[in-house]
Tab-separated table of C-alpha atoms and ligand atoms in Angstrom:
chain	number	residue	atom	x	y	z
H	1	MET	CA	130.548	128.095	277.555
H	2	GLU	CA	127.310	126.455	278.613
H	3	ASP	CA	127.340	122.693	278.573
H	4	ILE	CA	126.814	122.133	274.872
H	5	ILE	CA	126.673	118.405	275.233
H	6	ASN	CA	123.637	118.535	277.452
H	7	ILE	CA	121.981	121.131	275.269
H	8	ALA	CA	122.549	118.797	272.276
H	9	ARG	CA	121.333	115.731	274.110
H	10	GLU	CA	118.057	117.492	274.916
H	11	LEU	CA	117.636	118.637	271.350
H	12	ILE	CA	118.279	115.254	269.741
H	13	LYS	CA	115.630	113.666	272.005
H	14	ARG	CA	113.076	115.908	270.287
H	15	ASP	CA	111.044	114.078	267.653
H	16	ASP	CA	111.355	116.883	265.126
H	17	ILE	CA	115.128	117.111	265.023
H	18	GLU	CA	116.936	114.725	262.653
H	19	ALA	CA	120.512	115.688	263.404
H	20	ILE	CA	122.717	118.288	265.054
H	21	ILE	CA	125.383	119.810	262.832
H	22	GLY	CA	128.388	120.642	264.922
H	23	TYR	CA	132.091	119.922	265.357
H	24	GLU	CA	134.217	117.180	266.813
H	25	LYS	CA	137.908	117.060	267.424
H	26	GLY	CA	139.958	116.047	264.397
H	27	ARG	CA	143.047	113.875	264.239
H	28	ALA	CA	145.584	116.424	263.210
H	29	PRO	CA	146.749	118.953	265.799
H	30	PHE	CA	144.397	121.931	266.112
H	31	GLN	CA	141.962	120.356	263.723
H	32	THR	CA	138.226	120.149	264.246
H	33	VAL	CA	135.910	118.575	261.780
H	34	PRO	CA	132.248	118.837	260.988
H	35	PHE	CA	130.206	116.262	262.884
H	36	PHE	CA	126.548	115.239	262.605
H	37	ALA	CA	125.079	113.979	265.815
H	38	ARG	CA	122.017	111.746	265.340
H	39	THR	CA	121.818	110.053	268.753
H	40	PRO	CA	122.290	111.214	272.366
H	41	GLU	CA	125.551	109.248	272.495
H	42	ASP	CA	126.848	111.007	269.371
H	43	CYS	CA	126.321	114.259	271.227
H	44	ASP	CA	129.093	113.466	273.673
H	45	LYS	CA	131.635	114.053	270.886
H	46	LEU	CA	130.487	117.569	270.146
H	47	ILE	CA	132.790	120.475	270.875
H	48	MET	CA	132.530	124.190	270.346
H	49	ASN	CA	135.598	126.416	270.633
H	50	SER	CA	137.759	128.877	268.743
H	51	LEU	CA	139.173	126.155	266.549
H	52	CYS	CA	135.712	125.369	265.160
H	53	VAL	CA	136.560	127.238	261.971
H	54	ASN	CA	134.369	125.570	259.323
H	55	ASN	CA	131.227	127.220	258.215
H	56	LEU	CA	128.738	124.344	258.602
H	57	VAL	CA	125.885	126.045	256.832
H	58	SER	CA	126.618	124.276	253.546
H	59	TYR	CA	125.695	120.947	255.152
H	60	ILE	CA	122.079	121.861	255.912
H	61	ASN	CA	120.671	120.761	252.623
H	62	GLN	CA	122.027	117.264	252.997
H	63	PHE	CA	119.221	116.687	255.473
H	64	SER	CA	115.590	116.477	254.599
H	65	GLY	CA	114.246	117.001	258.092
H	66	LYS	CA	114.836	119.650	260.680
H	67	VAL	CA	118.393	120.143	261.897
H	68	ALA	CA	120.004	121.987	264.777
H	69	ILE	CA	123.166	123.748	263.836
H	70	PHE	CA	125.960	125.536	265.673
H	71	VAL	CA	126.790	128.851	264.064
H	72	LYS	CA	129.291	131.536	264.695
H	73	PRO	CA	128.132	135.034	263.786
H	74	CYS	CA	129.747	134.909	260.337
H	75	ASP	CA	128.209	131.489	259.680
H	76	ALA	CA	124.837	132.917	260.723
H	77	LYS	CA	125.249	135.654	258.126
H	78	ALA	CA	125.546	132.897	255.496
H	79	LEU	CA	122.275	131.531	256.871
H	80	VAL	CA	120.717	134.965	256.337
H	81	GLY	CA	121.937	134.929	252.747
H	82	LEU	CA	120.525	131.464	252.054
H	83	LEU	CA	117.234	132.352	253.653
H	84	GLN	CA	117.024	135.558	251.593
H	85	GLU	CA	117.633	133.515	248.506
H	86	HIS	CA	115.106	130.814	249.537
H	87	GLN	CA	117.686	128.030	249.575
H	88	ILE	CA	116.741	126.861	253.050
H	89	GLU	CA	113.656	126.944	255.142
H	90	ARG	CA	113.635	128.711	258.488
H	91	GLU	CA	111.166	126.211	259.977
H	92	LYS	CA	113.625	123.419	259.326
H	93	LEU	CA	116.361	125.017	261.400
H	94	HIS	CA	117.104	125.239	265.044
H	95	ILE	CA	119.933	127.747	265.250
H	96	ILE	CA	122.356	127.549	268.110
H	97	GLY	CA	124.215	130.869	267.947
H	98	ILE	CA	127.572	131.372	269.474
H	99	ASN	CA	129.014	134.654	270.641
H	100	CYS	CA	132.416	134.805	269.068
H	101	GLN	CA	135.720	136.144	270.223
H	102	GLY	CA	137.391	135.170	266.962
H	103	ALA	CA	138.479	131.875	265.389
H	104	LEU	CA	141.987	130.512	265.363
H	105	ASN	CA	144.027	129.926	262.243
H	106	PRO	CA	145.260	126.358	262.582
H	107	LYS	CA	148.084	127.088	260.045
H	108	LYS	CA	149.438	129.907	262.196
H	109	LEU	CA	149.353	127.702	265.231
H	110	ARG	CA	151.150	124.890	263.511
H	111	ASN	CA	153.887	127.356	262.595
H	112	ALA	CA	154.149	128.488	266.193
H	113	ILE	CA	154.839	125.073	267.601
H	114	LYS	CA	157.850	124.662	265.388
H	115	GLY	CA	157.422	121.106	264.413
H	116	ARG	CA	157.091	119.698	267.905
H	117	MET	CA	154.704	116.733	268.389
H	118	VAL	CA	151.428	117.803	269.800
H	119	LYS	CA	149.754	115.290	272.113
H	120	ASP	CA	146.676	117.355	272.810
H	121	TRP	CA	145.320	120.880	273.086
H	122	SER	CA	142.683	122.603	275.049
H	123	ILE	CA	141.022	125.995	274.931
H	124	ASN	CA	140.189	128.011	278.002
H	125	GLY	CA	138.805	131.490	277.655
H	126	ASP	CA	141.192	133.492	275.531
H	127	LYS	CA	144.105	131.021	275.841
H	128	ILE	CA	144.966	127.840	274.026
H	129	LYS	CA	147.147	125.321	275.837
H	130	VAL	CA	149.279	122.911	273.863
H	131	TYR	CA	150.503	119.674	275.362
H	132	TYR	CA	153.734	118.284	273.909
H	133	GLU	CA	155.303	114.853	274.477
H	134	SER	CA	157.092	116.590	277.283
H	135	GLY	CA	155.990	119.959	278.590
H	136	GLU	CA	153.264	122.330	277.554
H	137	GLU	CA	152.882	125.840	276.206
H	138	GLU	CA	150.201	128.446	276.328
H	139	PHE	CA	149.317	130.859	273.531
H	140	ASN	CA	146.990	133.897	273.396
H	141	ILE	CA	144.126	133.257	271.019
H	142	LYS	CA	144.202	136.856	269.817
H	143	ASP	CA	147.662	136.408	268.328
H	144	PHE	CA	146.561	133.536	266.075
H	145	LEU	CA	143.242	134.684	264.646
H	146	LEU	CA	142.080	134.058	261.130
H	147	ASP	CA	142.519	137.175	258.939
H	148	LYS	CA	138.823	137.774	258.888
H	149	CYS	CA	138.467	138.028	262.607
H	150	PRO	CA	140.213	141.143	263.975
H	151	ALA	CA	138.067	143.553	261.998
H	152	CYS	CA	134.790	141.583	262.439
H	153	ASP	CA	132.091	143.857	263.820
H	154	THR	CA	129.469	141.106	264.332
H	155	ARG	CA	130.197	139.122	267.447
H	156	THR	CA	126.655	137.982	268.043
H	157	PRO	CA	124.822	136.028	265.280
H	158	PRO	CA	122.207	138.128	263.435
H	159	ILE	CA	119.862	135.214	263.746
H	160	TYR	CA	119.447	132.393	266.277
H	161	ASP	CA	116.998	130.418	268.369
H	162	GLU	CA	119.247	130.095	271.342
H	163	LEU	CA	122.439	131.962	272.071
H	164	LEU	CA	125.493	130.630	273.964
H	165	GLY	CA	128.590	132.205	275.347
H	166	ASP	CA	129.289	135.517	276.989
H	167	GLU	CA	128.654	138.711	275.088
H	168	ILE	CA	131.808	139.885	273.414
H	169	LYS	CA	132.739	143.543	273.671
H	170	THR	CA	134.888	144.872	270.886
H	171	ALA	CA	136.658	148.221	270.783
H	172	ASP	CA	138.985	149.830	268.290
H	173	LEU	CA	138.452	147.336	265.502
H	174	PRO	CA	140.857	147.674	262.672
H	175	GLU	CA	139.290	148.840	259.424
H	176	LEU	CA	137.847	146.000	257.423
H	177	LEU	CA	138.484	147.539	254.089
H	178	ALA	CA	141.939	148.956	254.761
H	179	ARG	CA	143.656	146.470	252.431
H	180	VAL	CA	141.182	147.043	249.654
H	181	LYS	CA	141.704	150.767	249.842
H	182	GLU	CA	145.453	150.304	249.722
H	183	LEU	CA	145.127	148.217	246.556
H	184	GLU	CA	142.743	150.670	244.966
H	185	LYS	CA	145.432	153.308	245.099
H	186	LEU	CA	147.849	151.359	242.917
H	187	PRO	CA	148.144	152.445	239.256
H	188	ALA	CA	146.212	150.279	236.845
H	189	ALA	CA	149.282	148.505	235.481
H	190	GLU	CA	150.405	147.517	238.958
H	191	LYS	CA	146.928	146.358	239.912
H	192	GLN	CA	146.939	144.098	236.864
H	193	GLN	CA	150.355	142.762	237.611
H	194	TYR	CA	149.408	142.048	241.228
H	195	TRP	CA	146.307	140.158	240.245
H	196	ASN	CA	147.646	138.395	237.238
H	197	GLU	CA	150.498	137.036	239.313
H	198	HIS	CA	147.962	135.621	241.760
H	199	PHE	CA	145.612	134.380	239.062
H	200	GLU	CA	148.473	132.635	237.308
H	201	ARG	CA	149.130	130.533	240.408
H	202	CYS	CA	145.517	129.374	240.742
H	203	LEU	CA	145.214	125.598	240.348
H	204	ARG	CA	141.498	125.808	239.547
H	205	CYS	CA	140.909	123.076	242.085
H	206	TYR	CA	137.707	124.962	242.906
H	207	ALA	CA	138.144	124.303	246.623
H	208	CYS	CA	137.039	127.950	247.076
H	209	VAL	CA	133.798	127.249	245.197
H	210	LYS	CA	133.073	123.902	246.930
H	211	ILE	CA	133.472	125.398	250.371
H	212	CYS	CA	131.498	128.586	249.880
H	213	PRO	CA	128.105	128.438	251.528
H	214	LEU	CA	126.705	130.812	248.934
H	215	CYS	CA	128.079	129.016	245.902
H	216	TYR	CA	125.189	126.558	245.683
H	217	CYS	CA	124.627	126.389	241.907
H	218	GLU	CA	124.098	122.843	240.914
H	219	ARG	CA	126.086	123.514	237.845
H	220	CYS	CA	128.759	126.171	238.200
H	221	PHE	CA	129.500	128.250	235.088
H	222	VAL	CA	132.999	126.743	235.093
H	223	GLU	CA	131.534	123.333	234.249
H	224	ASN	CA	129.530	124.541	231.270
H	225	ALA	CA	130.514	122.830	228.083
H	226	SER	CA	128.338	124.777	225.720
H	227	PRO	CA	129.155	127.517	225.636
H	228	GLN	CA	132.430	126.705	227.301
H	229	TRP	CA	133.246	129.946	229.065
H	230	ILE	CA	136.402	128.774	230.743
H	231	ASP	CA	138.739	126.266	229.033
H	232	LYS	CA	139.782	123.304	231.016
H	233	SER	CA	143.428	124.072	230.800
H	234	ASN	CA	145.107	126.065	233.481
H	235	ASN	CA	146.286	129.360	232.090
H	236	LEU	CA	146.115	133.016	233.027
H	237	LYS	CA	143.358	133.681	230.537
H	238	SER	CA	140.986	131.157	231.940
H	239	ASN	CA	142.036	131.567	235.521
H	240	LYS	CA	141.401	135.290	235.307
H	241	ALA	CA	137.968	134.795	233.789
H	242	PHE	CA	137.141	132.308	236.586
H	243	HIS	CA	138.222	134.732	239.279
H	244	LEU	CA	136.398	137.686	237.860
H	245	ILE	CA	133.197	135.810	237.531
H	246	ARG	CA	133.448	134.043	240.876
H	247	ALA	CA	133.916	137.307	242.676
H	248	TYR	CA	131.139	138.901	240.692
H	249	HIS	CA	128.680	136.068	241.392
H	250	LEU	CA	129.280	136.703	245.075
H	251	ALA	CA	128.910	140.460	244.890
H	252	GLY	CA	126.321	141.570	247.373
H	253	ARG	CA	126.074	137.979	248.648
H	254	CYS	CA	129.504	137.105	250.114
H	255	ILE	CA	129.254	137.526	253.867
H	256	ASP	CA	133.010	137.322	254.462
H	257	CYS	CA	133.102	134.029	256.306
H	258	GLY	CA	136.565	133.735	254.746
H	259	GLU	CA	136.189	130.078	254.037
H	260	CYS	CA	137.350	130.364	250.430
H	261	ASP	CA	140.494	132.113	251.611
H	262	ARG	CA	141.096	129.452	254.208
H	263	ALA	CA	140.467	126.586	251.782
H	264	CYS	CA	142.709	127.860	248.995
H	265	PRO	CA	145.878	125.761	248.849
H	266	MET	CA	147.697	128.532	246.970
H	267	ASP	CA	146.951	131.378	249.374
H	268	ILE	CA	145.288	133.441	246.716
H	269	PRO	CA	143.859	136.490	248.484
H	270	LEU	CA	140.267	135.820	247.618
H	271	ARG	CA	138.999	137.932	250.506
H	272	GLU	CA	140.484	140.989	248.858
H	273	LEU	CA	138.299	140.441	245.765
H	274	ASN	CA	135.264	139.612	247.958
H	275	LEU	CA	135.770	142.710	250.065
H	276	LYS	CA	136.135	144.912	247.005
H	277	MET	CA	132.737	143.670	245.890
H	278	ARG	CA	131.387	144.348	249.353
H	279	LYS	CA	132.687	147.857	249.260
H	280	SER	CA	131.256	148.467	245.786
H	281	VAL	CA	127.812	147.264	246.737
H	282	GLU	CA	127.795	149.362	249.916
H	283	GLU	CA	128.995	152.459	248.141
H	284	HIS	CA	126.583	152.317	245.276
H	285	PHE	CA	123.563	150.589	246.757
H	286	ASN	CA	123.986	151.158	250.491
H	287	TYR	CA	123.764	147.423	251.144
H	288	VAL	CA	125.705	145.154	253.425
H	289	PRO	CA	125.186	141.340	253.076
H	290	GLY	CA	124.158	139.025	255.889
H	291	LYS	CA	121.948	141.342	257.895
H	292	ASP	CA	118.339	141.204	256.830
H	293	ILE	CA	116.358	138.236	255.550
H	294	ASP	CA	113.546	140.378	254.175
H	295	VAL	CA	115.601	142.582	251.872
H	296	PRO	CA	116.341	141.229	248.372
H	297	PRO	CA	120.080	140.776	247.457
H	298	PRO	CA	121.235	144.003	245.722
H	299	LEU	CA	121.903	142.475	242.294
H	300	SER	CA	118.488	140.919	242.045
H	301	THR	CA	116.732	144.213	242.341
H	302	PHE	CA	117.166	147.866	241.399
H	303	LYS	CA	116.019	151.389	242.108
H	304	LYS	CA	115.197	153.895	239.402
H	305	GLU	CA	117.395	156.433	241.101
H	306	ASP	CA	120.429	154.153	241.257
H	307	PRO	CA	123.656	156.024	240.547
H	308	GLN	CA	124.804	156.077	236.939
H	309	ASP	CA	127.627	158.567	236.867
H	310	PHE	CA	129.706	156.448	234.545
H	311	ILE	CA	126.907	155.872	231.990
H	312	ARG	CA	126.928	158.176	229.009
M	1	MET	CA	161.211	152.649	218.363
M	2	GLU	CA	159.882	149.426	217.033
M	3	GLU	CA	156.982	149.690	219.374
M	4	LYS	CA	156.175	153.090	218.179
M	5	SER	CA	155.827	152.119	214.526
M	6	ALA	CA	153.750	149.161	215.553
M	7	LYS	CA	151.479	151.520	217.377
M	8	THR	CA	150.865	153.699	214.339
M	9	ASP	CA	149.593	150.800	212.211
M	10	TRP	CA	147.597	149.403	214.995
M	11	GLU	CA	143.868	149.889	214.977
M	12	PRO	CA	141.905	149.209	218.161
M	13	ARG	CA	139.137	146.688	218.158
M	14	ILE	CA	136.002	147.689	219.999
M	15	VAL	CA	133.189	145.349	220.790
M	16	GLY	CA	129.792	146.809	221.504
M	17	PHE	CA	127.009	144.829	223.164
M	18	VAL	CA	123.883	146.652	222.218
M	19	CYS	CA	120.188	146.061	222.669
M	20	ASN	CA	118.075	145.421	219.687
M	21	TRP	CA	115.428	148.091	220.408
M	22	CYS	CA	117.426	151.209	221.107
M	23	THR	CA	121.156	151.361	220.472
M	24	TYR	CA	121.146	148.900	217.584
M	25	ALA	CA	118.464	150.970	215.956
M	26	GLY	CA	120.473	154.119	216.801
M	27	ALA	CA	123.526	152.604	215.092
M	28	ASP	CA	121.382	151.743	212.105
M	29	LEU	CA	120.103	155.290	211.921
M	30	ALA	CA	123.707	156.555	212.073
M	31	GLY	CA	124.428	154.315	209.086
M	32	THR	CA	121.378	155.240	207.013
M	33	SER	CA	121.918	158.953	207.710
M	34	ARG	CA	125.465	158.469	206.400
M	35	LEU	CA	127.027	159.769	209.614
M	36	LYS	CA	130.710	158.925	209.752
M	37	TYR	CA	132.008	156.798	212.540
M	38	PRO	CA	135.111	154.604	212.816
M	39	PRO	CA	134.877	151.086	211.425
M	40	ASN	CA	136.660	149.641	214.466
M	41	VAL	CA	133.454	148.866	216.311
M	42	ARG	CA	131.845	145.420	216.012
M	43	LEU	CA	128.339	145.421	217.363
M	44	ILE	CA	126.800	142.367	218.943
M	45	ARG	CA	123.099	142.644	219.103
M	46	LEU	CA	121.194	141.305	222.084
M	47	PRO	CA	117.483	141.500	222.902
M	48	CYS	CA	118.138	143.773	225.897
M	49	THR	CA	120.973	145.036	228.069
M	50	GLY	CA	119.418	142.932	230.813
M	51	ALA	CA	120.611	139.876	228.884
M	52	ILE	CA	124.264	140.861	229.046
M	53	ASP	CA	126.240	138.590	231.270
M	54	PRO	CA	129.616	139.955	232.508
M	55	LEU	CA	131.068	136.753	231.072
M	56	PHE	CA	130.432	138.257	227.576
M	57	ILE	CA	132.619	141.181	228.476
M	58	VAL	CA	135.407	139.035	229.771
M	59	LYS	CA	135.113	136.895	226.677
M	60	ALA	CA	135.346	139.943	224.448
M	61	PHE	CA	138.526	141.121	226.198
M	62	GLN	CA	140.054	137.649	225.948
M	63	SER	CA	139.229	137.466	222.306
M	64	GLY	CA	141.101	140.595	221.473
M	65	ALA	CA	138.795	143.510	222.180
M	66	ASP	CA	140.727	146.572	223.322
M	67	ALA	CA	137.630	148.255	224.716
M	68	VAL	CA	134.051	147.127	225.352
M	69	LEU	CA	130.830	149.103	225.198
M	70	VAL	CA	127.482	148.149	226.565
M	71	SER	CA	124.616	150.277	225.378
M	72	GLY	CA	120.855	150.165	225.497
M	73	CYS	CA	117.656	152.077	226.043
M	74	HIS	CA	117.430	155.083	228.311
M	75	PRO	CA	115.959	154.539	231.779
M	76	ASN	CA	112.185	154.143	231.513
M	77	ASP	CA	112.459	153.133	227.828
M	78	CYS	CA	113.576	149.504	228.059
M	79	HIS	CA	111.419	147.319	225.830
M	80	TYR	CA	111.258	144.800	228.668
M	81	THR	CA	110.602	147.474	231.262
M	82	SER	CA	113.560	146.978	233.580
M	83	GLY	CA	116.358	145.146	231.810
M	84	ASN	CA	118.475	148.271	231.658
M	85	TYR	CA	118.056	148.992	235.394
M	86	HIS	CA	119.228	145.501	236.230
M	87	ALA	CA	122.137	145.902	233.794
M	88	ARG	CA	123.048	149.204	235.345
M	89	ARG	CA	123.381	147.573	238.806
M	90	LYS	CA	125.299	144.520	237.600
M	91	LEU	CA	127.705	146.473	235.474
M	92	THR	CA	128.322	149.194	238.067
M	93	VAL	CA	129.731	146.475	240.282
M	94	PHE	CA	131.475	144.544	237.552
M	95	LYS	CA	133.143	147.687	236.286
M	96	ASP	CA	134.533	148.223	239.816
M	97	LEU	CA	135.874	144.710	239.734
M	98	LEU	CA	137.518	145.160	236.342
M	99	GLU	CA	139.209	148.287	237.539
M	100	PHE	CA	140.252	146.743	240.819
M	101	THR	CA	142.004	144.007	238.928
M	102	GLY	CA	143.785	146.519	236.668
M	103	LEU	CA	141.671	147.326	233.633
M	104	ASP	CA	141.969	150.958	232.647
M	105	PRO	CA	138.530	152.608	233.282
M	106	LYS	CA	138.649	153.943	229.700
M	107	ARG	CA	138.378	150.400	228.318
M	108	PHE	CA	134.867	149.761	229.500
M	109	TRP	CA	132.009	152.047	228.499
M	110	MET	CA	128.288	152.107	229.018
M	111	SER	CA	125.721	154.355	227.452
M	112	TRP	CA	122.045	154.856	226.834
M	113	ILE	CA	121.499	155.530	223.163
M	114	SER	CA	117.980	155.544	221.727
M	115	ALA	CA	116.819	154.672	218.206
M	116	SER	CA	116.688	158.332	217.300
M	117	GLU	CA	120.169	159.174	218.578
M	118	GLY	CA	122.198	158.288	215.518
M	119	GLN	CA	124.370	161.307	216.064
M	120	LYS	CA	125.082	160.418	219.675
M	121	PHE	CA	126.039	156.912	218.560
M	122	ALA	CA	128.412	158.118	215.886
M	123	SER	CA	130.232	160.687	218.065
M	124	PHE	CA	130.411	158.327	221.015
M	125	MET	CA	132.066	155.653	218.846
M	126	GLU	CA	134.484	158.300	217.654
M	127	GLU	CA	135.332	159.169	221.284
M	128	ILE	CA	135.795	155.531	222.338
M	129	VAL	CA	138.145	154.803	219.451
M	130	THR	CA	140.167	157.984	220.103
M	131	GLU	CA	140.531	157.117	223.804
M	132	THR	CA	141.438	153.466	223.065
M	133	LYS	CA	144.072	154.574	220.612
M	134	LYS	CA	145.727	156.628	223.385
M	135	LEU	CA	145.827	153.547	225.574
M	136	GLY	CA	147.273	151.171	222.997
M	137	PRO	CA	146.470	147.426	222.729
M	138	LEU	CA	144.995	145.701	225.780
M	139	LYS	CA	147.402	143.377	227.560
M	140	GLY	CA	146.867	140.914	230.299
M	141	TYR	CA	143.664	139.236	229.135
M	142	ASN	CA	144.379	137.125	226.140
M	143	ASN	CA	147.738	135.524	226.797
K	1	SF4	S1	134.659	136.557	261.459
K	1	SF4	FE1	133.640	137.336	263.352
K	1	SF4	S2	132.071	135.800	263.774
K	1	SF4	FE2	133.455	134.901	262.307
K	1	SF4	S3	134.898	133.716	263.444
K	1	SF4	FE3	135.816	135.731	263.169
K	1	SF4	S4	135.215	136.977	264.932
K	1	SF4	FE4	133.925	135.156	264.907
K	2	SF4	S1	140.953	127.327	246.005
K	2	SF4	FE1	142.644	128.617	245.308
K	2	SF4	S2	143.772	127.458	243.806
K	2	SF4	FE2	141.739	126.433	244.116
K	2	SF4	S3	140.504	127.291	242.481
K	2	SF4	FE3	140.187	128.532	244.331
K	2	SF4	S4	141.588	130.256	244.130
K	2	SF4	FE4	142.272	128.654	242.660
K	3	SF4	S1	133.050	133.929	248.918
K	3	SF4	FE1	134.393	133.095	250.564
K	3	SF4	S2	134.021	134.542	252.249
K	3	SF4	FE2	132.376	134.902	250.823
K	3	SF4	S3	130.704	133.611	251.535
K	3	SF4	FE3	131.864	132.415	250.006
K	3	SF4	S4	133.383	131.264	251.233
K	3	SF4	FE4	132.552	132.900	252.536
K	4	FES	S1	115.428	146.590	225.459
K	4	FES	FE1	117.003	148.119	225.324
K	4	FES	S2	117.780	147.983	227.328
K	4	FES	FE2	116.111	146.601	227.535
């Protein structure tokens, strides 16, 4: 990839840019963390590679001035969503788009090293090299991707001011909605059992809400005390209500950055719910989120000729 | 066997979220015209179907409804012009989600019933109650 440090240093020298939102190496093996560079020296810490998993878009509104931000294509789709919904201003962004070959799942990598101590790691092209106390090992990035990546059809950000990295050619992508279609085929009782078992395990820690770039309500419905829609206690009834409404609130808006899925400590398959909503909105209203800033989100508009087969 | 006898006594509870201007008036007409329809239906009157949040539907199921109905003015007739069009979009998607998570499609109904359609209201309620009886009590929401 181009020399991102020099690019960042040039940007931060500009009077109009308050900070650069990017990534630095974290302490744990295979960890990267969000990093805000405010000075040219800060810029030296910036990295950009396949372990830069976080969607940084949620940090934009912490700044009042203009920011430069590194975005993968899926992150850029969240930008599109927020611009559509007037939550951020285009003039206050300098978007550094990254062509993306897929992001690595740190959990999968940690499993692969089988408890050995990692001294360091480095990414080169489509390989990740792991340095142990003694010896080293190389892994193929494509074997350790996040679940959202193999079927991803957007490898160039839909929106950017400058674009880095080589163009990624994809062929024979697996079908994005394969799992959703499989679940749809289950009889109603099995569907309910499948989901109730997952909902029952939910801790209602709301990590999925906190991390979602499109869950920006100042007061989430779960916090409402009057009326209290969801009781504070953790039980199937409330957990299920939470999950139904969370997924519904993201219908036509979720851009499948998969961050909720990644953040969930209980491995609840949130993407399956999100993708069901994506499928529904595409089938009924011919709309796919994260593409076009000028089109209103599908649930904030309507057409007189919308389908209504189920209405009597 | 025990289950069977329990089923015979059991009467389904239906919650209907209806708009003030059309379906509520339609239900009223059904009443004043002395049309017969099952007493299992509790109507909750709202200004417009556009004001129906899917949370209401979840709440109804949690609180013991065995089926839920949303009903309002026909397209083009909404008192607030477009509330029903918005409701149609929202509930199309929400219905898909309810089904995806295991609700039988025959437990969630939506209709357009005008103030003059007392007959339609009465026969539709009849149908919903009959269908819900076939399904038995709703499980998986209120425990
Ligand atoms: S979903 Fe697409 S854009 Fe996002 S990290 Fe994976 S491959 Fe890259
Ligand atoms: S992150 Fe997982 S456990 Fe926490 S509230 Fe969300 S779904 Fe539940
Ligand atoms: S719901 Fe999950 S996948 Fe969708 S935008 Fe939010 S964090 Fe990303
Ligand atoms: S007033 Fe009846 S649907 Fe809007």
